[in-house]
Coordinates of C-alpha atoms in Angstrom, one line a residue:
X1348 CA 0.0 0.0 0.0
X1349 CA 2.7 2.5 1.2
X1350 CA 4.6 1.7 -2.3
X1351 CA 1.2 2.2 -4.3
X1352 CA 1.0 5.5 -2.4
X1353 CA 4.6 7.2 -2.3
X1354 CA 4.2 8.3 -6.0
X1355 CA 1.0 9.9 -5.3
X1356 CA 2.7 11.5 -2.1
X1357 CA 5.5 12.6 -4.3
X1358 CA 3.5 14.3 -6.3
X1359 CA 1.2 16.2 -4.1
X1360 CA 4.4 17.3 -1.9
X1361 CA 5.8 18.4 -5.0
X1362 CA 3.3 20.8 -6.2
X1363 CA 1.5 21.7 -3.1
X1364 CA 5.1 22.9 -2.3
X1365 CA 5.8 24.9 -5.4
X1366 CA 1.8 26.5 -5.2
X1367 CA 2.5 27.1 -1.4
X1368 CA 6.3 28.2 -1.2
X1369 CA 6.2 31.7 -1.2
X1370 CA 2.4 32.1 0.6
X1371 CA 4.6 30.0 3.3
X1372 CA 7.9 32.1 2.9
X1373 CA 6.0 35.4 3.8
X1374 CA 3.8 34.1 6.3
X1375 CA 7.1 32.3 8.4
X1376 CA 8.8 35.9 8.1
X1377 CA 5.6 38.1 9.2
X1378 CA 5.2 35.4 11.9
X1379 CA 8.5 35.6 13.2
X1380 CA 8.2 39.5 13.5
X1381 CA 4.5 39.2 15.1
X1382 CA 5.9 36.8 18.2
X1383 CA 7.2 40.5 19.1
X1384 CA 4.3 42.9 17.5
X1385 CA 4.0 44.8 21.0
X1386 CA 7.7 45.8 21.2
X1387 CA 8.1 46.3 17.6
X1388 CA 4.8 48.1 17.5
X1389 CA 6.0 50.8 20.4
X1390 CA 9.6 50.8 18.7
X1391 CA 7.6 52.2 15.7
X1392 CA 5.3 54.5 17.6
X1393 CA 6.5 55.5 20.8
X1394 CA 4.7 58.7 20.5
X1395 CA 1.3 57.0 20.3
X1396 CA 1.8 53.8 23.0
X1397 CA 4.1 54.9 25.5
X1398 CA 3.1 57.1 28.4
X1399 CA 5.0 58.8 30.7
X1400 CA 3.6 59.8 34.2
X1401 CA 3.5 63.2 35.2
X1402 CA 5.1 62.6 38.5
X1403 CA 6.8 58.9 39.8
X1404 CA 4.0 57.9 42.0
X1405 CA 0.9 59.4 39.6
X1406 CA -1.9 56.6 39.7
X1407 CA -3.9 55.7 36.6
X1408 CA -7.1 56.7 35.7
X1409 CA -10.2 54.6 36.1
X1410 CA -10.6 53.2 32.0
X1411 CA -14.2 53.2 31.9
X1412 CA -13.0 57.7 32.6
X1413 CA -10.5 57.3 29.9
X1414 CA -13.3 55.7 27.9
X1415 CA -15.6 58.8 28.2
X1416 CA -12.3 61.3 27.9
X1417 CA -12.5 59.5 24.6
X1418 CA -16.1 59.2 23.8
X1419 CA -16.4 63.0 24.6
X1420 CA -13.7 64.2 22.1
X1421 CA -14.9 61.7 19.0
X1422 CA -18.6 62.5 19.2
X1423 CA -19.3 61.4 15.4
X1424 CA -17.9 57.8 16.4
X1425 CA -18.7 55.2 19.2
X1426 CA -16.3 53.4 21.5
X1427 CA -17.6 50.7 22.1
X1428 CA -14.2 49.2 23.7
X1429 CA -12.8 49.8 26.8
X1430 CA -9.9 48.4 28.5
X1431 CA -9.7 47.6 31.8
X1432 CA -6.1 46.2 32.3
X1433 CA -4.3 48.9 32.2
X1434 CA -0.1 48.6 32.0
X1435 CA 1.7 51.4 33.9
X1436 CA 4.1 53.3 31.3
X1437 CA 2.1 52.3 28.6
X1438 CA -0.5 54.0 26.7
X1439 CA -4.5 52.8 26.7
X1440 CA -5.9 52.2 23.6
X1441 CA -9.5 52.6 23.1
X1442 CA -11.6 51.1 20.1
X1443 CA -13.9 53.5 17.8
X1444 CA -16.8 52.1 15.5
X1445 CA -19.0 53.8 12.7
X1446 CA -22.4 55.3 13.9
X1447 CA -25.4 55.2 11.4
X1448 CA -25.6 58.3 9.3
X1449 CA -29.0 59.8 8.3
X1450 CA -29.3 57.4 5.6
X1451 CA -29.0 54.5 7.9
X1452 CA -25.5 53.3 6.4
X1453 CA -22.5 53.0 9.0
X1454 CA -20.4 55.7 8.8
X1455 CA -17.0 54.2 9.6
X1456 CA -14.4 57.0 11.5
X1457 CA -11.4 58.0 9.4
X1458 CA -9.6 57.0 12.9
X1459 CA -10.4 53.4 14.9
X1460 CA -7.9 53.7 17.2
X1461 CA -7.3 56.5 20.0
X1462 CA -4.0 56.2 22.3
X1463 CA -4.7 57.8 25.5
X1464 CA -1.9 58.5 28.8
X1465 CA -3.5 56.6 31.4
X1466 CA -2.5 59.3 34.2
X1467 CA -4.0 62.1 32.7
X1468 CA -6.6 61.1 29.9
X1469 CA -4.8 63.2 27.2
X1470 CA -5.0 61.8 24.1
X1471 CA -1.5 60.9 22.4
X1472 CA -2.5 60.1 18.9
X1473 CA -5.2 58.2 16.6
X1474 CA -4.6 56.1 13.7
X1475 CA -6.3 53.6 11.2
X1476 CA -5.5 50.4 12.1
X1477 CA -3.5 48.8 9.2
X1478 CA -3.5 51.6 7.1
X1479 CA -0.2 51.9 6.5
X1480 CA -0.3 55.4 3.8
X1481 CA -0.5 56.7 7.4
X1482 CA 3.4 55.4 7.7
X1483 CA 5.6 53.9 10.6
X1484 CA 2.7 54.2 13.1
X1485 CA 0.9 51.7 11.1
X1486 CA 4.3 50.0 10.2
X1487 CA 3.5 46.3 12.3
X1488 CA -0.6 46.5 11.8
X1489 CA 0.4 46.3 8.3
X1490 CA 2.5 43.7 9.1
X1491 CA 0.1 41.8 10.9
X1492 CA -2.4 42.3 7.8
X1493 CA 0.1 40.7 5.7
X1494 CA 0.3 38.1 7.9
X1495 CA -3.3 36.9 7.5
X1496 CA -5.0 38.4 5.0
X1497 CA -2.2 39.9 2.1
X1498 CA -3.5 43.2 2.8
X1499 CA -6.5 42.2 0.7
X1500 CA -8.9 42.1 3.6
X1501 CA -11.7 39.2 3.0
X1502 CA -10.8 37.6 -0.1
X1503 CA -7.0 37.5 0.9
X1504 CA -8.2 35.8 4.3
X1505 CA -9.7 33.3 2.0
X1506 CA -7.1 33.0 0.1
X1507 CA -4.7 32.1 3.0
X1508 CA -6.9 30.2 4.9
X1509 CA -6.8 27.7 1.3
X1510 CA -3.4 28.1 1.7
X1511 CA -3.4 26.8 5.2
X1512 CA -5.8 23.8 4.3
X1513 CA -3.3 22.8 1.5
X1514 CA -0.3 23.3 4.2
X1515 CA -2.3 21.2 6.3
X1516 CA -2.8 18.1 3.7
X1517 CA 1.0 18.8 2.6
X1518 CA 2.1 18.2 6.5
X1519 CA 0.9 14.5 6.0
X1520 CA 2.5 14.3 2.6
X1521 CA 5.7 15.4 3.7
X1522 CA 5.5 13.6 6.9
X1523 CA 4.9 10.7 4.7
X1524 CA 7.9 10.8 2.6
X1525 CA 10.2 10.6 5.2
X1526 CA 9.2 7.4 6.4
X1527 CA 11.7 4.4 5.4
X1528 CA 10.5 1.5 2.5
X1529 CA 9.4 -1.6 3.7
X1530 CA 12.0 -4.4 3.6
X1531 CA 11.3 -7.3 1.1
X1532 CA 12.6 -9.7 3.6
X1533 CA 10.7 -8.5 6.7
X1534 CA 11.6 -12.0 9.3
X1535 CA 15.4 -11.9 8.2
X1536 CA 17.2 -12.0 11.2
X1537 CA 19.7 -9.5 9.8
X1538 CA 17.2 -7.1 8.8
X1539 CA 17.6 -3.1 10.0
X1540 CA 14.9 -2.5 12.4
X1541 CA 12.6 0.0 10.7
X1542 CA 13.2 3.1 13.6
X1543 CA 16.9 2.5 12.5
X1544 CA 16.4 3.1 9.4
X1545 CA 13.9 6.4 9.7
X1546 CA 17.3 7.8 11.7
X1547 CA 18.9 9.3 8.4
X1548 CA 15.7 11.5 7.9
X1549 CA 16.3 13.4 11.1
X1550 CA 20.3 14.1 10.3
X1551 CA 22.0 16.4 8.0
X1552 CA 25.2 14.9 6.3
X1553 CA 27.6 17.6 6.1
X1554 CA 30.8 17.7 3.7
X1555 CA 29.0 15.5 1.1
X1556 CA 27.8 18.7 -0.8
X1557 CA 25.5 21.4 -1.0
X1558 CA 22.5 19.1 -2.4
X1559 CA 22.6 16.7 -0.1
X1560 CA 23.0 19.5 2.7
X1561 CA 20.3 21.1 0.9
X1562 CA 17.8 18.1 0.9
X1563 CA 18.4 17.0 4.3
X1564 CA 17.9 20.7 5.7
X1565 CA 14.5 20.6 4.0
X1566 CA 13.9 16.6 5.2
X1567 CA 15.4 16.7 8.8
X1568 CA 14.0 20.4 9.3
X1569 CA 10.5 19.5 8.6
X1570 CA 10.3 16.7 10.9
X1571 CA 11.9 18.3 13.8
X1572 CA 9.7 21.0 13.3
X1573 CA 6.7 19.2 12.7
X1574 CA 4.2 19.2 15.4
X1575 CA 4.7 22.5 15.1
X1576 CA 4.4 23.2 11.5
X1577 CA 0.7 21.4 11.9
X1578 CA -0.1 23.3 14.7
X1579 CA 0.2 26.6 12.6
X1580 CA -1.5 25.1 9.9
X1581 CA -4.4 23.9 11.2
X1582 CA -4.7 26.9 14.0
X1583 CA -4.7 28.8 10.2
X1584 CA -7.7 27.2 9.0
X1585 CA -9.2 27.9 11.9
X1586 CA -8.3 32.0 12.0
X1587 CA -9.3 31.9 8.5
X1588 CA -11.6 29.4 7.2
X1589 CA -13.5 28.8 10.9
X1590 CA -17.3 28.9 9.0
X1591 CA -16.6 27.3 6.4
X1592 CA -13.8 24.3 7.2
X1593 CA -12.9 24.4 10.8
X1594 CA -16.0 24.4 12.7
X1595 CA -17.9 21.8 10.6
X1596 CA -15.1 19.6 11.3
X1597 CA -14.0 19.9 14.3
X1598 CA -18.0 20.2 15.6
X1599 CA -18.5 17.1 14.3
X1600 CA -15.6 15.5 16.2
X1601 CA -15.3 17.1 19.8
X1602 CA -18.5 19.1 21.7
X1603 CA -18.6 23.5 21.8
X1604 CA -20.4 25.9 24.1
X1605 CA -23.0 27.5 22.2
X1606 CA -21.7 30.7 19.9
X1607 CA -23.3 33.6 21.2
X1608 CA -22.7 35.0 18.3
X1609 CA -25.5 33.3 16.5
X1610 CA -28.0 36.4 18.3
X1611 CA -30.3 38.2 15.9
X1612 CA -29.2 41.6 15.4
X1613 CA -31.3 44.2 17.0
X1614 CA -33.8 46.4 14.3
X1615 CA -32.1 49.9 15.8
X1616 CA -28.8 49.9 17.5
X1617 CA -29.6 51.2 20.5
X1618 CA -26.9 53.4 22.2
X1619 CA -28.1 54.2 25.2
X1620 CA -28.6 50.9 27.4
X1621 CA -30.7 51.2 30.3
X1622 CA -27.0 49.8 32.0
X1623 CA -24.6 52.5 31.6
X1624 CA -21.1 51.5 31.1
X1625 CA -20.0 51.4 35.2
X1626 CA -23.3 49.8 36.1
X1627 CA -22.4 47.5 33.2
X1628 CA -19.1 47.3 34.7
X1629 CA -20.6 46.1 38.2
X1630 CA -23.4 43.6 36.8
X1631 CA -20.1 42.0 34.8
X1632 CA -18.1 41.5 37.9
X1633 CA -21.3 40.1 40.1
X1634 CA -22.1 37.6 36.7
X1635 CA -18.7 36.5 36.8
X1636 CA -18.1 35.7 40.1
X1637 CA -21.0 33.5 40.4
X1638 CA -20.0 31.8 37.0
X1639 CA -16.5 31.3 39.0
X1640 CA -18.3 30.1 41.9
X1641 CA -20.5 27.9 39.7
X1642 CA -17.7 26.4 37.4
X1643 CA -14.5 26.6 39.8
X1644 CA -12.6 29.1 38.5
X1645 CA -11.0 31.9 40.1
X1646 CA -10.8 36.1 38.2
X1647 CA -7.2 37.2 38.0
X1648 CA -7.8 40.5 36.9
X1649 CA -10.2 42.5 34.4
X1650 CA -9.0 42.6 30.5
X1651 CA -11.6 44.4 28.3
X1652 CA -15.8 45.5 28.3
X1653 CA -17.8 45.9 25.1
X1654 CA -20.8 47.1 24.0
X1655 CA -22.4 45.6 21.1
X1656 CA -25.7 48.2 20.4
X1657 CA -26.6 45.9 17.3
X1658 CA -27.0 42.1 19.1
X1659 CA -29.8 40.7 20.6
X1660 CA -33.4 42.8 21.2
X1661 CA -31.7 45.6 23.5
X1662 CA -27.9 45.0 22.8
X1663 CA -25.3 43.3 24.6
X1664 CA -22.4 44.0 27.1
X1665 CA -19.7 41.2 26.7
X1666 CA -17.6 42.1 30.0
X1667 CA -13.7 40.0 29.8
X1668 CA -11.8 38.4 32.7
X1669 CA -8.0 36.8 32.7
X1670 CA -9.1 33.4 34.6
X1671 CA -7.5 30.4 35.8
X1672 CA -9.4 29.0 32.7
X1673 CA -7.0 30.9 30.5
X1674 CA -3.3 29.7 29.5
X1675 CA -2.3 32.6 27.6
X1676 CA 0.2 35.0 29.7
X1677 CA -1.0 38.1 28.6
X1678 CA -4.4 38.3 27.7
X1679 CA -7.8 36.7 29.3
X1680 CA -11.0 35.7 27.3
X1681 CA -13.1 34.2 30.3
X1682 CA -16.1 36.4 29.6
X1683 CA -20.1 36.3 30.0
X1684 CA -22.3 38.1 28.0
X1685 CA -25.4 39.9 29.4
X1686 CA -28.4 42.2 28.0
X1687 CA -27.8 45.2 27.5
X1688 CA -31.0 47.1 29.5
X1689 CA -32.2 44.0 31.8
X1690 CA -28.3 42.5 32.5
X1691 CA -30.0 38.9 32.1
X1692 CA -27.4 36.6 31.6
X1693 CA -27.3 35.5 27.9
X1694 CA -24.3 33.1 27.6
X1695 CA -20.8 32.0 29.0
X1696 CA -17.5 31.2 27.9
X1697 CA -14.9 29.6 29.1
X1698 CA -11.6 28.7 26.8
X1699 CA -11.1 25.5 28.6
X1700 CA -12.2 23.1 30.6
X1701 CA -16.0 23.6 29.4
X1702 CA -16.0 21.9 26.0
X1703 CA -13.4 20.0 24.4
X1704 CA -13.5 21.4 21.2
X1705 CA -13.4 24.9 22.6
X1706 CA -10.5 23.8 25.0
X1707 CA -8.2 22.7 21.6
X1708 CA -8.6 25.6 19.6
X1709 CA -8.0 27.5 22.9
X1710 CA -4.9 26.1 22.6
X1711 CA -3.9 25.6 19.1
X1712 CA -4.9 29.5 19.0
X1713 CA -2.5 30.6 21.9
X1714 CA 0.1 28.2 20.1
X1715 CA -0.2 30.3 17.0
X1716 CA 0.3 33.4 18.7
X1717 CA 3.0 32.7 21.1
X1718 CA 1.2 33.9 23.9
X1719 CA 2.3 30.9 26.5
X1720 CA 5.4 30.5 28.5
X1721 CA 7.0 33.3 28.0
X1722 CA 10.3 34.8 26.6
X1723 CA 11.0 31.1 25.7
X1724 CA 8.5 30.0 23.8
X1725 CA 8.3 33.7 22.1
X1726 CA 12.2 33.0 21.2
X1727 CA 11.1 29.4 19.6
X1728 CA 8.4 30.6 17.9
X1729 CA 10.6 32.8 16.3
X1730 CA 12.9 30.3 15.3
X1731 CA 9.9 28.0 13.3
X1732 CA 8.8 31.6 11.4
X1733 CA 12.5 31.4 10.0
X1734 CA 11.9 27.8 9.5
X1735 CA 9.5 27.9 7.7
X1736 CA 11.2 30.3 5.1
X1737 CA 13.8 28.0 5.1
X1738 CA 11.5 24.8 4.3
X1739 CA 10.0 26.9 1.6
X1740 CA 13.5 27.8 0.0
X1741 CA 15.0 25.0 0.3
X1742 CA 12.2 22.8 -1.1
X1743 CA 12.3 25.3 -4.5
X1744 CA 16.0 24.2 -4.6
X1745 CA 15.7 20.8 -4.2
X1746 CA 12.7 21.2 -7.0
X1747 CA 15.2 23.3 -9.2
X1748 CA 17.9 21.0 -9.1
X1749 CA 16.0 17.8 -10.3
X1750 CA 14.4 19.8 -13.1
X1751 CA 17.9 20.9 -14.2
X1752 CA 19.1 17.4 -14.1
X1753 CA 15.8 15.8 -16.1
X1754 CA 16.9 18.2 -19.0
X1755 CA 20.4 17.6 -18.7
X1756 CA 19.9 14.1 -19.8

């Protein structure tokens, strides 16, 4: 069976290679720049996300008041994000959305992003996320929208997120090819036991020349980095091709908490919820302390409230938590969401522990991203974004090479 199916193999490797290389080459070098997009993003802008304190011992501002400081200077938009983990020396960044104009079509803010000091409530700067004619403030957004989308928005989301299916399928494939024939004479006593032979797939002979150093950088690289390579790949599909590949799939496999998301949308946006933003703020933090009491969890700290005027019959308030259901280090997404006038609980979510399926893209997501264990895992993860450029060069060689020498003969 194997023999019947190592042509195929070659074949699909081959080509999903060649279609994928340089899809793979940019998206290993964006990657490997992303692992550090907050450093990189205030080495670009430290105008807009760094703050300095007025005196050595100022305390921060409240960020439901830096919220209004906000609302109150951008009266034609809605900010309908408000952080509430705030990082001392660093600026808070507050979210802005389009408000209906007369003719009932969004009117989206030439701005999305306001940067405000968190000791005083001055605004530092604006800028449109991504947009990078605006220049080196928008220098790592654009990065990032490189990263998973081309810059093309939609259709180059769906574009990757094919790419990342055919990575996927191609980690198998290559996977595949590594693996050692099967002996003829399988009960010889002299015969090499098979994990024996599989050894040379994971070494690099060096001083036999450059194509052999060549194909065994592109064959031993692959497989050390494999689990990883999948785990990008699939994590992929799921960032960009969740609706239409990744939930079908994996729903049909492993049990979800119900998708909150699936709420009719409200006829009028309404704006002004009977729960203001700090009464919000309070019904949150009662919700999720009997949700912590109810699934044993414990709150770490507050990470981020929204306002969504367009779900549900009066709106919604989604209010955020770091728990000890998270395993990311810098970010929480424990959260429960709530109506907007009544504060009647609407739904829950936990990223583990509640549903399995939730629980694995919990963490093939956080794998992606580098957000676990540190300056460590940040560093490898840098290391498999070059590795992947690598793969993706010296595959083209190896492809190059055996071309050359088919028409050479």
């Amino acid at each position: 069976m194997k023999l019947a199916l190592r042509p195929w193999l070659v074949l699909v490797h081959r080509w999903a290679g060649l279609t994928l290389a340089g899809f793979l080459a940019l998206a290993g070098l964006t990657g490997a720049l992303l692992v550090w997009y907050e450093e990189l993003d205030a080495w670009a802008s430290p105008h807009l996300l760094r703050a300095v304190p007025p005196t050595p011992q100022a305390p921060m501002l409240d960020p439901l008041d830096l919220r209004h400081k906000v609302q109150a200077q951008y009266p034609g938009a809605y900010a309908a994000v408000a952080p509430l983990h705030l990082t001392p020396g660093h600026a808070a960044m507050v979210r802005l959305f389009g408000l209906p104009g007369s003719a009932g079509q969004l009117q989206e803010p030439p701005n999305d992003q306001v940067f405000v000091n968190p000791y005083t409530g001055e605004v530092l700067g604006e800028r449109k996320w991504g947009d990078i004619t605006q220049g080196m403030k928008n220098l790592v957004p654009f990065i990032y929208r490189l990263h998973y989308s081309l810059a093309l928005d939609k259709a180059g989301e769906t574009l990757l997120g094919i790419v990342a299916l055919l990575w996927t399928v191609d980690c198998f494939a290559g996977a595949w090819l590594t693996l050692p024939a099967p002996k003829r004479n399988r009960l010889s006593r002299h015969a090499t036991p098979w994990l024996l032979r599989w050894r040379p797939s994971w070494q690099l002979r060096v001083g036999q020349g450059t194509y052999k150093l060549n194909f065994d950088l592109h064959r031993a690289g692959g497989l050390w980095t494999w689990a990883m390579l999948f785990v990008l790949a699939w994590s992929s599909v799921a960032f960009n091709l969740h609706q239409e590949v990744y939930d079908p799939l994996m729903s049909t496999l492993f049990d979800h908490q119900r998708d909150e998301q699936g709420q009719a949308k409200a006829s009028r946006p309404n704006l002004a919820p009977a729960l203001d933003w700090a009464a919000a703020r309070e019904v949150g933090q009662q919700l999720m302390a009997e949700q912590a009491g109810l699934h044993g969890f414990s709150v770490m700290g507050e990470t981020l409230m929204v306002h969504d005027p367009r779900r549900g019959p009066h709106g919604i308030w989604r209010y955020q938590v770091r728990s000890s259901r998270d395993i990311r280090d810098r970010w929480g997404s424990t959260q429960v969401i709530f109506d907007a006038d009544t504060g009647e609980l609407l739904h829950v979510w936990l990223p583990t522990g509640a549903a399995a399926g939730d629980t694995i893209r919990t963490w093939l997501t956080s794998l992606h991203m580098a957000a676990l264990w540190g300056m460590p895992f940040r560093l490898l993860m840098t290391g498999i974004g070059v590795a992947v450029v690598l793969l993706s060069i010296t595959g083209l060689v190896i492809w190059v090479r055996k071309r050359q020498a088919r028409e050479a003969r």
